[in-house]
XYZ file of C-alpha atoms in Angstrom:
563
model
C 130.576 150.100 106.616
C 134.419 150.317 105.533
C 135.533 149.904 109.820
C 133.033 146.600 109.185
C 135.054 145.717 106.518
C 138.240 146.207 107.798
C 136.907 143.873 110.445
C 136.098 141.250 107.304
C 139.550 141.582 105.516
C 141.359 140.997 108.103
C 139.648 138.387 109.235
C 140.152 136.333 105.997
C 143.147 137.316 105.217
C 144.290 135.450 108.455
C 142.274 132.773 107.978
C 143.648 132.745 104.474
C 147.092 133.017 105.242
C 146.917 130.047 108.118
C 145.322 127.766 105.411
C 148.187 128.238 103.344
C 150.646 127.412 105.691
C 148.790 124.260 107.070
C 149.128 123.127 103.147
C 151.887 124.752 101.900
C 154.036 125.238 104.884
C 156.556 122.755 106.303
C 156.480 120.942 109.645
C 160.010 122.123 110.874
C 161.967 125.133 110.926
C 161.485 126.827 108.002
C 164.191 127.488 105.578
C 164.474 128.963 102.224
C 164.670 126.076 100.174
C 161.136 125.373 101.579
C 159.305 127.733 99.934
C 160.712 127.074 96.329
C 158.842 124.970 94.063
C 160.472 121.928 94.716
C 159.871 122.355 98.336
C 156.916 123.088 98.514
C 155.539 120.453 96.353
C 157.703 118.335 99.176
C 155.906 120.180 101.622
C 152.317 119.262 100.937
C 153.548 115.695 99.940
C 154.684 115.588 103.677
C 151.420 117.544 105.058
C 148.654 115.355 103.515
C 148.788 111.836 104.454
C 147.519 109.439 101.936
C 145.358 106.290 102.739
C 146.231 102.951 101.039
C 144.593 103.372 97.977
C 146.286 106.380 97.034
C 149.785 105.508 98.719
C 149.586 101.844 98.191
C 150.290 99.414 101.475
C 149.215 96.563 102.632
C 145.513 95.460 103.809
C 144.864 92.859 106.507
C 142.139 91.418 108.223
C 142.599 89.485 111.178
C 140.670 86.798 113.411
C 140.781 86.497 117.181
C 140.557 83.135 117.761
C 138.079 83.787 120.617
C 137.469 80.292 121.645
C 141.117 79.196 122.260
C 140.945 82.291 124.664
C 137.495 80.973 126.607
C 139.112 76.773 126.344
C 142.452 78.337 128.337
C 140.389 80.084 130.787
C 138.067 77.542 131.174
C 141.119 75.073 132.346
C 142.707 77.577 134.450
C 139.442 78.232 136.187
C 140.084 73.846 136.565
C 142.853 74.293 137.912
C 141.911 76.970 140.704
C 138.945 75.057 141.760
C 141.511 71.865 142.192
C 143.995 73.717 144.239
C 140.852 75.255 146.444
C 139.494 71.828 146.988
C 143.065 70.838 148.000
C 143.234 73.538 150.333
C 139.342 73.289 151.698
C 140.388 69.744 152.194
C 137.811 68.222 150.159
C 137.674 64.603 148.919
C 137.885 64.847 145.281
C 138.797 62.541 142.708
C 139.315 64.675 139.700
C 138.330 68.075 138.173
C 138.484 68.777 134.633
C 137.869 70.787 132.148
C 135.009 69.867 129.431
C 134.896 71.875 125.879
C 132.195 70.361 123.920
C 131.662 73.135 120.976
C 130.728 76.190 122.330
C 129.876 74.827 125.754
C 132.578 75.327 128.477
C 132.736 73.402 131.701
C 134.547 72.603 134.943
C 133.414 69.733 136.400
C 134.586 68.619 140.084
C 133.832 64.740 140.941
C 133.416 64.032 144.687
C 133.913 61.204 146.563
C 130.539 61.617 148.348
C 127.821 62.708 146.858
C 126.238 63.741 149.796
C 128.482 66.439 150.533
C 128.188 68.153 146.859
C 126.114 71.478 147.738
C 128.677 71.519 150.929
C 131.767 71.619 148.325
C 130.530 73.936 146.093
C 129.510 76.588 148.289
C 133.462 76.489 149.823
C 134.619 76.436 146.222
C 132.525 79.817 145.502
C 133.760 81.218 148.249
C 137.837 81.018 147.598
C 137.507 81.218 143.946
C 135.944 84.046 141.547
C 133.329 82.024 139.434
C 131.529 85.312 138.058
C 130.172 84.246 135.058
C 130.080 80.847 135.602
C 126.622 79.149 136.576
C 126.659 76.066 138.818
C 124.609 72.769 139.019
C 124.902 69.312 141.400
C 124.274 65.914 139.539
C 124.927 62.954 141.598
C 128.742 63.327 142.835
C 129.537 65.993 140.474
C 129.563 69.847 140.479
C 129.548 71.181 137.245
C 130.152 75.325 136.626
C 129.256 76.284 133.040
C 130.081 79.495 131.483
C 127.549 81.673 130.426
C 126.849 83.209 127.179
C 126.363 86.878 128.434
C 129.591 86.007 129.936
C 131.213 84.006 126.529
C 130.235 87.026 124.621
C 131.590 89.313 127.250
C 134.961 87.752 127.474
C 135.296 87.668 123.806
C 134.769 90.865 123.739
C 137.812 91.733 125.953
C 139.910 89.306 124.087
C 139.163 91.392 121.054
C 140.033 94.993 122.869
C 143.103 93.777 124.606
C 144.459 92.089 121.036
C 144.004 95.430 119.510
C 145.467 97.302 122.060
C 148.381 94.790 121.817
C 148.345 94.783 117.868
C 148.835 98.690 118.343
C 151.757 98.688 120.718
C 153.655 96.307 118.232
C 152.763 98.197 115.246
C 154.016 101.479 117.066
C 157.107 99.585 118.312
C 158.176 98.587 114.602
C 157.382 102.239 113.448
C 154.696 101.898 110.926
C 153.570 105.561 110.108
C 149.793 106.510 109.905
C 148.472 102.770 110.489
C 144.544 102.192 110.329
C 143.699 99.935 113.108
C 139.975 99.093 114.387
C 137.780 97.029 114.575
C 136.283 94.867 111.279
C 132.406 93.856 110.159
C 130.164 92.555 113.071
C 130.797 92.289 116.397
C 130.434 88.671 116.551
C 132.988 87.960 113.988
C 135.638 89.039 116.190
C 137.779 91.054 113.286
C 140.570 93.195 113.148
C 141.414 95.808 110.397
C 144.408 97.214 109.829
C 145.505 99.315 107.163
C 149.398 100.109 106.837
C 150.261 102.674 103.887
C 153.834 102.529 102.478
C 154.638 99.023 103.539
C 154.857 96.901 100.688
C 156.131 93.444 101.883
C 154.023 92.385 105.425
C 155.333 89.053 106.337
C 157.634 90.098 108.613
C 154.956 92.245 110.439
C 152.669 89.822 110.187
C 154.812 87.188 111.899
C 154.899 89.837 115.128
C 151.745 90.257 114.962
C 150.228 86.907 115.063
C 153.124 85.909 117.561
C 151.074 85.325 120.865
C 154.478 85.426 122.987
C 153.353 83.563 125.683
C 155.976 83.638 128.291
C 155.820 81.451 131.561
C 158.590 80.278 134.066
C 157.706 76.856 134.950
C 158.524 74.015 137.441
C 160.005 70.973 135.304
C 159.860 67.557 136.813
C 162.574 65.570 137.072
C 163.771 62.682 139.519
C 167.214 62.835 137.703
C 169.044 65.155 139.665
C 171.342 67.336 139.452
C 171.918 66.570 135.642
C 170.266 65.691 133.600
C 166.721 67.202 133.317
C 164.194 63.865 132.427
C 163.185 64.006 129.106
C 161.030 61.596 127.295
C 161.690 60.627 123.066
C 157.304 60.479 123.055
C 154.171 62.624 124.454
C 153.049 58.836 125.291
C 155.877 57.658 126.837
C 155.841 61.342 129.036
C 151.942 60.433 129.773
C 152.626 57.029 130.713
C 155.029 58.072 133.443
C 152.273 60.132 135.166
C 150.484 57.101 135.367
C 148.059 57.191 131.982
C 146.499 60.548 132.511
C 147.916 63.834 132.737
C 146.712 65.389 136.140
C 144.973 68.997 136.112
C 148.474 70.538 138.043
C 150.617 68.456 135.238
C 151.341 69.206 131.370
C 153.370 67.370 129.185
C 155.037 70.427 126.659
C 158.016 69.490 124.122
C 161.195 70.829 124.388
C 164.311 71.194 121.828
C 167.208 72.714 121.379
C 169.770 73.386 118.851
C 173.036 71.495 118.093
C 176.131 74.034 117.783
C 176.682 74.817 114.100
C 179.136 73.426 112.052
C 182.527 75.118 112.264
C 182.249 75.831 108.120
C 179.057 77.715 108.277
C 179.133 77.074 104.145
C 178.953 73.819 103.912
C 176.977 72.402 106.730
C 173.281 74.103 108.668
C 172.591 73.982 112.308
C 170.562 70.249 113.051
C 167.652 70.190 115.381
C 167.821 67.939 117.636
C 164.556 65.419 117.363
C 161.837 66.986 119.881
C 161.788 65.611 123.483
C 158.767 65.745 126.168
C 159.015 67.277 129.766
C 156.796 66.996 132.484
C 155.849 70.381 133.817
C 153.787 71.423 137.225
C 150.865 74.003 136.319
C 149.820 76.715 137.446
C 153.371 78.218 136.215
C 155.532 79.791 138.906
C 155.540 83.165 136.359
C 153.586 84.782 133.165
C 154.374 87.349 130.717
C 152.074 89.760 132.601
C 154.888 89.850 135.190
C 157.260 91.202 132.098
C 159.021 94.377 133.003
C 161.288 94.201 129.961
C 162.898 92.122 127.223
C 166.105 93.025 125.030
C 168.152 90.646 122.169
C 171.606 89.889 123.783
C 174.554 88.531 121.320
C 176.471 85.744 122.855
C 179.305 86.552 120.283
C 178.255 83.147 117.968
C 179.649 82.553 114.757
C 177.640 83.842 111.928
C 175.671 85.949 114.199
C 173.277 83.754 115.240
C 173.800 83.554 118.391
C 171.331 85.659 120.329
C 169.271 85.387 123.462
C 166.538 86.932 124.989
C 166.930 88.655 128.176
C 164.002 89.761 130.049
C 163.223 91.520 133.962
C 160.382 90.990 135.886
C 158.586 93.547 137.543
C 159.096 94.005 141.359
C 156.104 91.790 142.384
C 156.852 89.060 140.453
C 160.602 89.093 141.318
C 159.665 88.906 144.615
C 157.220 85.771 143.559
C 159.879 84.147 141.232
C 163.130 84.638 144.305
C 160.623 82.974 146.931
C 159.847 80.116 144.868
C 163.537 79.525 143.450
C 164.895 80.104 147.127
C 162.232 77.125 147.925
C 163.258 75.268 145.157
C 166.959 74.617 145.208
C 168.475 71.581 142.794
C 164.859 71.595 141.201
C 164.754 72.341 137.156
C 162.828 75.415 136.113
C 161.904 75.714 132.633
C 161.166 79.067 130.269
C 158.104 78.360 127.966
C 157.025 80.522 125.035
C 153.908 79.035 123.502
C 153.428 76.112 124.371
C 157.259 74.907 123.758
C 159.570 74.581 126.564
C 162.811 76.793 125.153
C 165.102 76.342 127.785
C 165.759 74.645 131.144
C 167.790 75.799 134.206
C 169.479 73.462 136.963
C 168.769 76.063 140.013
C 171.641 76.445 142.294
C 170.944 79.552 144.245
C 168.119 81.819 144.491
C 167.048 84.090 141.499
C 165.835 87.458 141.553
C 164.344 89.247 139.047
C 166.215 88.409 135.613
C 166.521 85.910 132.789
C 166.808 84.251 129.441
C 165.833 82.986 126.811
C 167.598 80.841 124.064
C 167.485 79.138 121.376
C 170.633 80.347 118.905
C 168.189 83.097 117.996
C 169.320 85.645 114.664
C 169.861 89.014 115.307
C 166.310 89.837 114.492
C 164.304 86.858 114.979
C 165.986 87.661 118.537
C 164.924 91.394 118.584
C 161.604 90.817 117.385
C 160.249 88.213 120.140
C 161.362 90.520 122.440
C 159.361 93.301 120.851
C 156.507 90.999 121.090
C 157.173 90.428 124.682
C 157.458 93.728 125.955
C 154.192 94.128 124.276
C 152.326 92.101 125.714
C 150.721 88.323 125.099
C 148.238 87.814 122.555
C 145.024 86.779 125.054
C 144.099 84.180 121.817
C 145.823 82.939 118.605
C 145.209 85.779 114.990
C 144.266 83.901 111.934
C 144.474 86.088 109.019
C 141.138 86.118 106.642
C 142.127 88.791 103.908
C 145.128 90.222 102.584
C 145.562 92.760 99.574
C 148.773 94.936 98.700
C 148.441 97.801 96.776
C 151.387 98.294 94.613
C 152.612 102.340 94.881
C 152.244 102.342 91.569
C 148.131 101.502 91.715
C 148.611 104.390 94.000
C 150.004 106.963 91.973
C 147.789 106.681 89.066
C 144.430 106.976 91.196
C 146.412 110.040 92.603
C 146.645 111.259 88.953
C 142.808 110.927 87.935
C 141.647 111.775 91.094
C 143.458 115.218 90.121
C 142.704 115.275 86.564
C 139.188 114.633 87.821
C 138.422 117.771 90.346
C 140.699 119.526 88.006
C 138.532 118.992 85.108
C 135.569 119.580 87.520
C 136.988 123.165 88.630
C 137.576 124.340 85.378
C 133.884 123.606 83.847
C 132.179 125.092 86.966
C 134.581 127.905 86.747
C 134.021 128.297 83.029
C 129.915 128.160 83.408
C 129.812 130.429 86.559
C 132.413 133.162 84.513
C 130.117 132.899 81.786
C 126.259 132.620 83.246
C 127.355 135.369 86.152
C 129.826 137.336 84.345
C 131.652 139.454 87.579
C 129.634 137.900 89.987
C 131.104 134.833 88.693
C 134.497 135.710 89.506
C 133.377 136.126 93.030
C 132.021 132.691 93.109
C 135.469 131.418 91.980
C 137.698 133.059 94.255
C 135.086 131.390 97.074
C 135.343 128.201 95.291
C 139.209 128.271 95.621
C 139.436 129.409 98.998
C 136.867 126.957 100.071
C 139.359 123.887 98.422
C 142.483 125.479 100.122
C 140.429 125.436 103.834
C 139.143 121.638 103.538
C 142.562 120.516 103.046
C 143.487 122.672 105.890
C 141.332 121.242 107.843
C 142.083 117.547 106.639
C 146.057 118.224 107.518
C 144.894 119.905 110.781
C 142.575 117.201 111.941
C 145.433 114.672 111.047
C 142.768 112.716 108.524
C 143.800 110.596 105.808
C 143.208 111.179 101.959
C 141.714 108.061 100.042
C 140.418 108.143 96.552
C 136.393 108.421 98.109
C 138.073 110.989 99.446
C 138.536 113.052 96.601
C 135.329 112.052 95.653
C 134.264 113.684 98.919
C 135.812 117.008 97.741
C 134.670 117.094 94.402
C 131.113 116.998 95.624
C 131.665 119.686 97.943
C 133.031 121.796 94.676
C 129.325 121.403 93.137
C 127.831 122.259 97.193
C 129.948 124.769 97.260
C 128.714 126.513 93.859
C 125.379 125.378 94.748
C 125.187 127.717 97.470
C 126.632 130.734 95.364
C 124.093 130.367 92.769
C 121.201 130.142 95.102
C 122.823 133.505 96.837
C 123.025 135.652 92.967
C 119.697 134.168 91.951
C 118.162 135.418 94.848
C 119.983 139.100 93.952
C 119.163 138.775 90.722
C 115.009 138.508 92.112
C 115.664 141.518 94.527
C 116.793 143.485 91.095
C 113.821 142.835 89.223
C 111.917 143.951 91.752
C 113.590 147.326 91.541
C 115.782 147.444 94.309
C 119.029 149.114 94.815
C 121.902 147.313 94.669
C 122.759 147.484 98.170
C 119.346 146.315 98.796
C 119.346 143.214 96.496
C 122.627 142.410 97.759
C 121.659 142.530 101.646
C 118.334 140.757 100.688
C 119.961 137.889 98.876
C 121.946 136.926 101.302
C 119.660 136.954 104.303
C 117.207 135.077 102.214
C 119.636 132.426 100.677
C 121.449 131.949 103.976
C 118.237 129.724 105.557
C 118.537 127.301 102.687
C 121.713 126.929 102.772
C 121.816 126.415 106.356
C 118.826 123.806 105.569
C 121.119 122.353 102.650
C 124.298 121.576 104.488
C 123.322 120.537 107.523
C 121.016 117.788 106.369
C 123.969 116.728 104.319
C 126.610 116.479 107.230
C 123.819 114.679 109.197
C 123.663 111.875 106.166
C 127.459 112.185 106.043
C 127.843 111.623 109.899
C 125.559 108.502 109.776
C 128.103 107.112 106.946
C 130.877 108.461 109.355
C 129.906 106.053 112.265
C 128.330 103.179 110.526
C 130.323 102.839 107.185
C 133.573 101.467 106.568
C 137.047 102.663 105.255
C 136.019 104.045 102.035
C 132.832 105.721 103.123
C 134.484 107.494 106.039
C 136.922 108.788 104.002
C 134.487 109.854 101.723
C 132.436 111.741 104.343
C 135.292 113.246 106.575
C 136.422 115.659 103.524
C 131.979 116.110 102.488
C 131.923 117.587 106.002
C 134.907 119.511 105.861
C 134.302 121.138 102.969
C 130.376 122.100 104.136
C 131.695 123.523 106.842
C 134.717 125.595 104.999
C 131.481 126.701 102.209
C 129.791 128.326 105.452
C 132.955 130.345 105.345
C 133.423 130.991 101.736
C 130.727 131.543 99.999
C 128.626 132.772 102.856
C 131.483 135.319 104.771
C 133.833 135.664 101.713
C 131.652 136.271 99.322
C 129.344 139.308 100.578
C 132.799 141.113 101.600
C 133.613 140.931 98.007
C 130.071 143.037 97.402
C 130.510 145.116 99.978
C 133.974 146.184 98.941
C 132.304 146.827 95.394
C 129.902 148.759 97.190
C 132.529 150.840 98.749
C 134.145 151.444 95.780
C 131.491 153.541 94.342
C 130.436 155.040 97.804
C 127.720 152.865 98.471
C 125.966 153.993 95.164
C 126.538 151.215 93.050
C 124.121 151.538 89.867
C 124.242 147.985 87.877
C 125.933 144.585 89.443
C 127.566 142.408 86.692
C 125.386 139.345 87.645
């Protein structure tokens, strides 16, 4: 009995001592100053990390704007099937694309209508149209999409923002974000939680900033200088003849007049927005994007910042064929919609560029955060926003610790009392059990919240629970006349299928509010679990060595038990 609890002791104290240091311990080389009060009270500030109710932050839901994504994709997939029928030398008149609601077209007119099924079975075979169901009617081919498809495709949209919204939030260096998805899957919603950042709008600017980059092929007759421009949209559509042609777009473009030479009396003018003609597909996309960094161009006031950006080998190679082919032709830089600059080409170009705009400093550094990102696939609209002030924060820290303070003592109190020594044992199990489920909420990298709390607080009453069934069950084997030794051995054994019953029927329940709850409930159940699990420990393991070292005490001829 004393080399099996040896065995025991040494086994907790380990345990024990590891649990400590996971709380109490710090994260870097350990120095004296760090195990003072003051440092460790900075230590386990540092250890546990707080969610937003306790730490205060900011709270947004987002929107992915699911149908701009399909409406883009449906005229792309127009604009494929027009350059196919170009190339399969069909006689077409026009394809376009048709968004009518949540119904997305393509629809091809021919000039005979005889040769319709002929047409589309050439288009299906140069361009992917998975997803897309086709019908003749008269002289027309019409591809819809589907809706296993829609809902497929938003579904991507969705994933790739996230990944995107997660690669900007990492690049800014918001600690301990919560980012995942929000209510139904239909709604297309985006939660993300940011602790510790009290004033968003910058963020949110990146976040929402789709950074859609494309090189493009401006049309101009005017050459070498200067590029065509037009003062309307009209005026730009008229020149094309009335319509705008599926391999045309008509995008504005502006720039901005030098600034004033006395920066305080005067502000930079924008010039009144112009139209270009632009050929579409573009030449190059952001998905070509090797890299993107804020240059200063040495303005005054410091406002004087472009964007340079590299392309990756494969579209260099794309981007220094075309501009080889297209010598004293204009190429354009477009970022959203808006044409930011335009370049006379006089030689071939490689694999770099720029963009301006008399960017600041940090309007400059932040699209090109967003660009080496990534583009947005659709447009964020934000739905919800809530800060919680660190104030808010620190007082729901304060009576979530009065609370299982409070808690502790009366349980402690009415076990001491009701189970006299035995009591005692229940407490030190009780204590240690606390100590391991914040061990294992540092070690598992969770985040406190104020359900949280709640979380442990219930565990303190499981974890009590289990020690009074265990002593009741003694206190039975005692009546009964049974040694002490006995009673102990018996109580246990006996108690341990109920409380194996007990907990894991509870961390089932709590694993179902895990996966299909939200923020508040998961927190809730993470540290419910954790501390089940750390009570199988406790007042299971740690509290029978406690007996048996009583029992060794006396020999193993322990009379009365003070229970």
């Amino acid at each position: 009995m004393k080399r099996n609890l040896k065995q025991r002791v040494v086994i907790i104290a380990i345990v024990t001592l590891a649990a400590f240091y996971i709380v109490f311990g710090p994260r870097h080389r350990p120095t004296w100053q760090d195990f003072t009060l003051a440092g460790i009270k900075r230590n386990l500030a540092e250890n546990i990390h707080l969610g937003l109710d306790l730490r205060g932050g900011s709270h947004l839901v987002m929107q992915v704007k699911t149908e701009e994504y399909l409406k883009r994709l449906t005229e792309n997939t127009a604009i494929g099937i027009q350059n196919a029928a170009k190339d399969a030398g069909l006689s077409v008149r026009q394809v376009r694309p048709e968004v009518n609601g949540d119904d997305y077209r393509v629809v091809m007119e021919l000039e005979d209508a005889s040769k319709a099924n002929e047409a589309r079975s050439q288009i299906e075979k140069k361009v992917d149209l998975n997803g897309w169901t086709a019908s003749v009617s008269g002289n027309n081919v019409v591809w819809t999409l589907t809706a296993a498809a829609k809902r497929t495709l938003s579904d991507q949209a969705v994933e790739q923002s996230l990944r995107i919204i997660e690669s900007r939030i990492n690049l800014l260096g918001v600690t301990e974000p919560t980012l995942q998805r929000h209510g139904s899957p239909e709604s297309h919603q985006i939660l993300l939680q940011m602790p510790g950042v009290q004033d968003p709008e910058r963020i949110k600017a990146i976040l929402v900033g789709e950074s859609r980059l494309e090189l493009v092929h401006v049309i101009s007759p005017k050459n070498p200088m200067p590029v065509q421009t037009y003062a309307t949209k009209e005026e730009a559509v008229q020149a094309l003849g009335g319509t705008v042609p599926p391999n045309r777009a008509v995008l504005p473009y502006s720039e901005r007049e030098e600034p004033t030479a006395a920066r305080e009396g005067g502000s930079e003018k924008e010039r009144a927005v112009r139209w270009v003609i632009v050929e579409t597909p573009a030449i190059i996309d952001g998905s070509e994007l090797r890299g993107a960094e804020a240059v200063s161009r040495g303005g005054r006031g410091g406002d004087d910042y472009v964007v340079a950006f590299t392309l990756k080998p494969a579209g260099a190679e794309k981007f220094a064929r075309w501009t080889g082919q297209n010598i004293n032709e204009y190429m354009g830089v477009v970022l959203n919609g808006e044409v930011k600059s335009i370049a006379y080409i006089r030689s071939q170009i490689s694999d770099a560029g720029e963009i301006s705009g008399r960017f600041t400093k940090q309007s400059a550094e932040d699209l090109a955060l967003t660009l080496r990102s990534g583009a947005l696939p659709a447009p964020l609209v934000y739905l919800e926003e809530r800060t919680v002030g660190p104030s808010l924060g620190a007082d729901s820290i304060r009576a979530g610790i009065t609370a299982s303070i409070v808690g502790l003592m009366l349980v402690v109190t009415t076990m001491v009392v009701y189970y006299r020594g035995a009591g005692v044992n229940a407490v030190v199990a009780l204590l240690l059990n606390i100590i391991l489920t914040l061990a294992a909420l540092i070690f598992f990298n969770a985040t406190l919240t104020l359900p949280g709390i709640a979380g442990i607080i219930l565990g303190i009453g499981m974890a009590v629970d289990s020690n009074v069934l265990i002593f009741e069950r003694i206190r039975e084997e005692l009546r009964t006349g049974k040694t002490v030794a006995s009673a102990i051995e018996q109580g246990f054994n006996r108690a341990f299928v109920t409380i194996i019953d007990t907990h894991v029927t509870t961390i089932v329940s709590s694993l179902f509010l895990f996966i299909f709850g939200t923020g508040p409930l998961r927190g809730f159940a993470v540290t419910l679990v954790l501390g089940l699990i750390a009570n199988l420990f406790s007042a299971v393991y740690v509290s029978r060595t406690i007996f048996i070292w009583l029992l060794n005490r006396k020999g193993g001829r322990l009379e009365t038990l003070s229970i």
